[in-house]
Structures are given as C-alpha cells and as structure tokens.
Amino acid sequence: GAMPGAVQMLCLAALLGALGAGGTELTLELPDSAQRCFHQEIENGIKFTLDYQVISGGHYDVDCYVEDPNGKTIYQETKKQYDSFSHHTEVKGVYTFCFSNEFSTFSHKIVYFDFQVGDEPPILPDMNNRVTALTQMESACVTIHEMLNAVIDSQTHYRLREAQDRSRAEELNGRVSYWSVGETLILFVVSIGQVMLLKSFFTEKRPSSGGAGT
C-alpha cells in the first residue's frame, strides 16, 4: 500500500538533508599567470575527495596540487583537463589545494571543482548501528536517495559538458567572424587594386609639348 503522507514527508526531509551535507562546489575564474588556493581544516582519519574540470579557456588545462598540514605534496598534476583525487588524512590540520594557470601567459580559465569531506551521514537515524533488517519503507528511502545522488552527478556532468561545448562554439564562432571580416577587407582591397590597374591601362597619355616652331 501507499505510505502515509507524514511518513513520505519524513522520508523526503531525510533525503534532502543528506544530499546537502559535507561538500563544497565552486566555479572560479583563473586569470593568466595566476594561482588560486583554498584551505580546509580536516581531522585525522577523514576521507576527502577533490574533483575538478576546466570549463573554458586555452586548451582547457590547469595545474593542480594538494598539500597536507606539514607542507608535503600529496597530489600534483600538470595541464589536466579534469581529474579526481581521494585521500585519507594521516594528520590533523589545514590542507591546501591550489589551481595554477601560471604556465599560460594569455589564456583566461574557468575551473569547476567539488570538494567533499568525510562520509555522507546516514539518511535514517541509527542506520549504521542497526541489527535488524530495513523495513520496506526504509529500503525505498535508501534506493531513492541513491538514485537522486546518481541524477545529481549526471546533471552536474552534463551541465559542465554543455558549458564547455558552448565555450568552444563561441570561440569557434569568433574565429569564423574574424576570418570573414578579414576576407571581406582583402576582397575590397583587391577589387580597388584591379579597378585602378585597369584604369591605368585605358588612360590616354598626352604627349608633352615640343620645342619652338620654325
């Protein structure tokens, strides 16, 4: 049978609360020859995940590195279009992750990243400590929650791809427009040159006046 309305609202509230926990998403502008760093204090023994992707600019690549509180580099990649990095902390303190566009002298980049800290909290109270099987309603909530997470991940992926494709299309459109204007100017100059050249062929040259008559 159908779940009562109050139970449905409780299940939906639990799902929405779990979806919004433990993560940060941000889209940042990264000018040429620039670097942006972010800092997060994390306890010992906690897992964090960093996902990033270049949306627009240059060859859609960026440098990225992550340092632990002792200054040790635990992740470093150069000229990556996108990547994912997960790590279980071994020391407590401030972890730093940076995006660098210092290798580029003229390309302005836009970078998206998703930084998740810790495991997702259970959507139902005492779910991890239970010794009895989940009820049909609770199993349905867990299934719906997993499906919503998959939908959110897919939507984010497609939004990023759409933004990247739009940026490439606008860049290509700009190049085509500049090339069209250049071709128009070249044709205009060539046409004027041909007219002047043909005019010079049919211009009558008057003989210069001679010496005095006899």
Short mmCIF file of N, CA and C in Angstrom, two decimals, residues 131-193:
data_model
loop_
_atom_site.label_atom_id
_atom_site.label_comp_id
_atom_site.label_asym_id
_atom_site.label_seq_id
_atom_site.Cartn_x
_atom_site.Cartn_y
_atom_site.Cartn_z
N VAL A 131 20.78 -3.71 14.00
CA VAL A 131 21.00 -5.15 13.85
C VAL A 131 19.84 -5.81 13.13
N THR A 132 18.74 -5.10 12.98
CA THR A 132 17.58 -5.65 12.26
C THR A 132 17.61 -5.18 10.82
N ALA A 133 16.89 -5.91 9.98
CA ALA A 133 16.82 -5.56 8.57
C ALA A 133 15.99 -4.30 8.39
N LEU A 134 16.27 -3.58 7.30
CA LEU A 134 15.49 -2.39 6.99
C LEU A 134 14.08 -2.78 6.58
N THR A 135 13.14 -1.92 6.95
CA THR A 135 11.77 -2.14 6.52
C THR A 135 11.64 -1.79 5.04
N GLN A 136 10.50 -2.12 4.47
CA GLN A 136 10.28 -1.83 3.05
C GLN A 136 10.32 -0.32 2.80
N MET A 137 9.78 0.47 3.72
CA MET A 137 9.80 1.92 3.56
C MET A 137 11.23 2.45 3.62
N GLU A 138 12.02 1.94 4.59
CA GLU A 138 13.39 2.40 4.75
C GLU A 138 14.24 2.00 3.55
N SER A 139 14.03 0.80 3.04
CA SER A 139 14.76 0.36 1.85
C SER A 139 14.41 1.24 0.66
N ALA A 140 13.12 1.63 0.57
CA ALA A 140 12.70 2.51 -0.53
C ALA A 140 13.37 3.87 -0.41
N CYS A 141 13.50 4.40 0.82
CA CYS A 141 14.16 5.69 1.02
C CYS A 141 15.63 5.62 0.59
N VAL A 142 16.31 4.54 0.97
CA VAL A 142 17.73 4.39 0.61
C VAL A 142 17.87 4.29 -0.91
N THR A 143 17.00 3.53 -1.55
CA THR A 143 17.06 3.38 -3.01
C THR A 143 16.82 4.71 -3.70
N ILE A 144 15.80 5.44 -3.23
CA ILE A 144 15.50 6.75 -3.83
C ILE A 144 16.67 7.71 -3.63
N HIS A 145 17.28 7.66 -2.45
CA HIS A 145 18.42 8.53 -2.17
C HIS A 145 19.58 8.24 -3.11
N GLU A 146 19.89 6.98 -3.33
CA GLU A 146 20.98 6.61 -4.23
C GLU A 146 20.67 7.04 -5.66
N MET A 147 19.42 6.89 -6.06
CA MET A 147 19.03 7.31 -7.41
C MET A 147 19.13 8.83 -7.56
N LEU A 148 18.73 9.58 -6.53
CA LEU A 148 18.84 11.04 -6.59
C LEU A 148 20.30 11.47 -6.66
N ASN A 149 21.16 10.80 -5.92
CA ASN A 149 22.59 11.12 -6.00
C ASN A 149 23.12 10.88 -7.41
N ALA A 150 22.71 9.78 -8.02
CA ALA A 150 23.14 9.48 -9.40
C ALA A 150 22.61 10.54 -10.37
N VAL A 151 21.38 10.99 -10.16
CA VAL A 151 20.79 12.03 -11.03
C VAL A 151 21.56 13.34 -10.87
N ILE A 152 21.88 13.69 -9.62
CA ILE A 152 22.62 14.94 -9.37
C ILE A 152 23.99 14.89 -10.03
N ASP A 153 24.69 13.77 -9.89
CA ASP A 153 26.00 13.63 -10.53
C ASP A 153 25.89 13.74 -12.04
N SER A 154 24.88 13.11 -12.62
CA SER A 154 24.69 13.17 -14.07
C SER A 154 24.37 14.59 -14.53
N GLN A 155 23.51 15.29 -13.78
CA GLN A 155 23.16 16.66 -14.14
C GLN A 155 24.39 17.56 -14.09
N THR A 156 25.20 17.40 -13.04
CA THR A 156 26.41 18.21 -12.93
C THR A 156 27.35 17.93 -14.11
N HIS A 157 27.51 16.64 -14.43
CA HIS A 157 28.38 16.26 -15.55
C HIS A 157 27.90 16.88 -16.85
N TYR A 158 26.60 16.79 -17.13
CA TYR A 158 26.08 17.32 -18.39
C TYR A 158 26.09 18.85 -18.42
N ARG A 159 25.89 19.48 -17.26
CA ARG A 159 25.99 20.94 -17.23
C ARG A 159 27.40 21.40 -17.56
N LEU A 160 28.40 20.69 -17.02
CA LEU A 160 29.78 21.05 -17.31
C LEU A 160 30.12 20.82 -18.78
N ARG A 161 29.66 19.70 -19.32
CA ARG A 161 29.91 19.43 -20.74
C ARG A 161 29.22 20.46 -21.62
N GLU A 162 27.99 20.85 -21.24
CA GLU A 162 27.27 21.85 -22.03
C GLU A 162 27.99 23.19 -21.98
N ALA A 163 28.49 23.58 -20.79
CA ALA A 163 29.22 24.84 -20.65
C ALA A 163 30.52 24.80 -21.45
N GLN A 164 31.21 23.67 -21.42
CA GLN A 164 32.45 23.53 -22.17
C GLN A 164 32.18 23.58 -23.68
N ASP A 165 31.16 22.88 -24.14
CA ASP A 165 30.83 22.89 -25.57
C ASP A 165 30.38 24.27 -26.02
N ARG A 166 29.62 24.97 -25.16
CA ARG A 166 29.19 26.32 -25.53
C ARG A 166 30.38 27.25 -25.65
N SER A 167 31.34 27.12 -24.73
CA SER A 167 32.53 27.96 -24.79
C SER A 167 33.32 27.70 -26.08
N ARG A 168 33.45 26.42 -26.44
CA ARG A 168 34.16 26.10 -27.68
C ARG A 168 33.41 26.62 -28.90
N ALA A 169 32.08 26.51 -28.88
CA ALA A 169 31.29 27.00 -30.02
C ALA A 169 31.42 28.52 -30.15
N GLU A 170 31.40 29.24 -29.01
CA GLU A 170 31.55 30.69 -29.06
C GLU A 170 32.94 31.08 -29.55
N GLU A 171 33.95 30.33 -29.12
CA GLU A 171 35.31 30.61 -29.58
C GLU A 171 35.43 30.36 -31.08
N LEU A 172 34.85 29.27 -31.56
CA LEU A 172 34.88 28.97 -32.99
C LEU A 172 34.11 30.01 -33.78
N ASN A 173 32.97 30.44 -33.24
CA ASN A 173 32.17 31.47 -33.92
C ASN A 173 32.95 32.78 -34.03
N GLY A 174 33.70 33.11 -32.96
CA GLY A 174 34.51 34.32 -33.01
C GLY A 174 35.60 34.24 -34.07
N ARG A 175 36.24 33.07 -34.17
CA ARG A 175 37.28 32.91 -35.19
C ARG A 175 36.71 33.02 -36.59
N VAL A 176 35.54 32.38 -36.81
CA VAL A 176 34.90 32.45 -38.12
C VAL A 176 34.53 33.90 -38.45
N SER A 177 34.03 34.64 -37.47
CA SER A 177 33.64 36.04 -37.70
C SER A 177 34.86 36.88 -38.08
N TYR A 178 35.96 36.73 -37.33
CA TYR A 178 37.17 37.49 -37.64
C TYR A 178 37.71 37.13 -39.02
N TRP A 179 37.68 35.84 -39.36
CA TRP A 179 38.17 35.42 -40.67
C TRP A 179 37.29 35.99 -41.78
N SER A 180 35.98 36.03 -41.56
CA SER A 180 35.07 36.58 -42.56
C SER A 180 35.33 38.07 -42.77
N VAL A 181 35.54 38.80 -41.68
CA VAL A 181 35.85 40.22 -41.80
C VAL A 181 37.17 40.41 -42.54
N GLY A 182 38.16 39.57 -42.23
CA GLY A 182 39.45 39.67 -42.92
C GLY A 182 39.32 39.39 -44.40
N GLU A 183 38.55 38.35 -44.76
CA GLU A 183 38.35 38.05 -46.18
C GLU A 183 37.65 39.20 -46.88
N THR A 184 36.67 39.82 -46.23
CA THR A 184 35.96 40.95 -46.83
C THR A 184 36.91 42.12 -47.11
N LEU A 185 37.77 42.42 -46.14
CA LEU A 185 38.73 43.51 -46.34
C LEU A 185 39.71 43.19 -47.46
N ILE A 186 40.17 41.94 -47.51
CA ILE A 186 41.11 41.56 -48.58
C ILE A 186 40.45 41.67 -49.95
N LEU A 187 39.20 41.18 -50.07
CA LEU A 187 38.48 41.30 -51.35
C LEU A 187 38.27 42.75 -51.74
N PHE A 188 37.98 43.59 -50.74
CA PHE A 188 37.76 45.01 -51.02
C PHE A 188 39.04 45.66 -51.54
N VAL A 189 40.18 45.35 -50.92
CA VAL A 189 41.46 45.93 -51.35
C VAL A 189 41.83 45.41 -52.74
N VAL A 190 41.63 44.10 -52.98
CA VAL A 190 41.96 43.53 -54.29
C VAL A 190 41.08 44.14 -55.38
N SER A 191 39.79 44.33 -55.07
CA SER A 191 38.88 44.92 -56.07
C SER A 191 39.31 46.33 -56.43
N ILE A 192 39.65 47.14 -55.44
CA ILE A 192 40.10 48.51 -55.72
C ILE A 192 41.40 48.48 -56.53
N GLY A 193 42.30 47.55 -56.18
CA GLY A 193 43.55 47.45 -56.93
C GLY A 193 43.32 47.08 -58.38
#
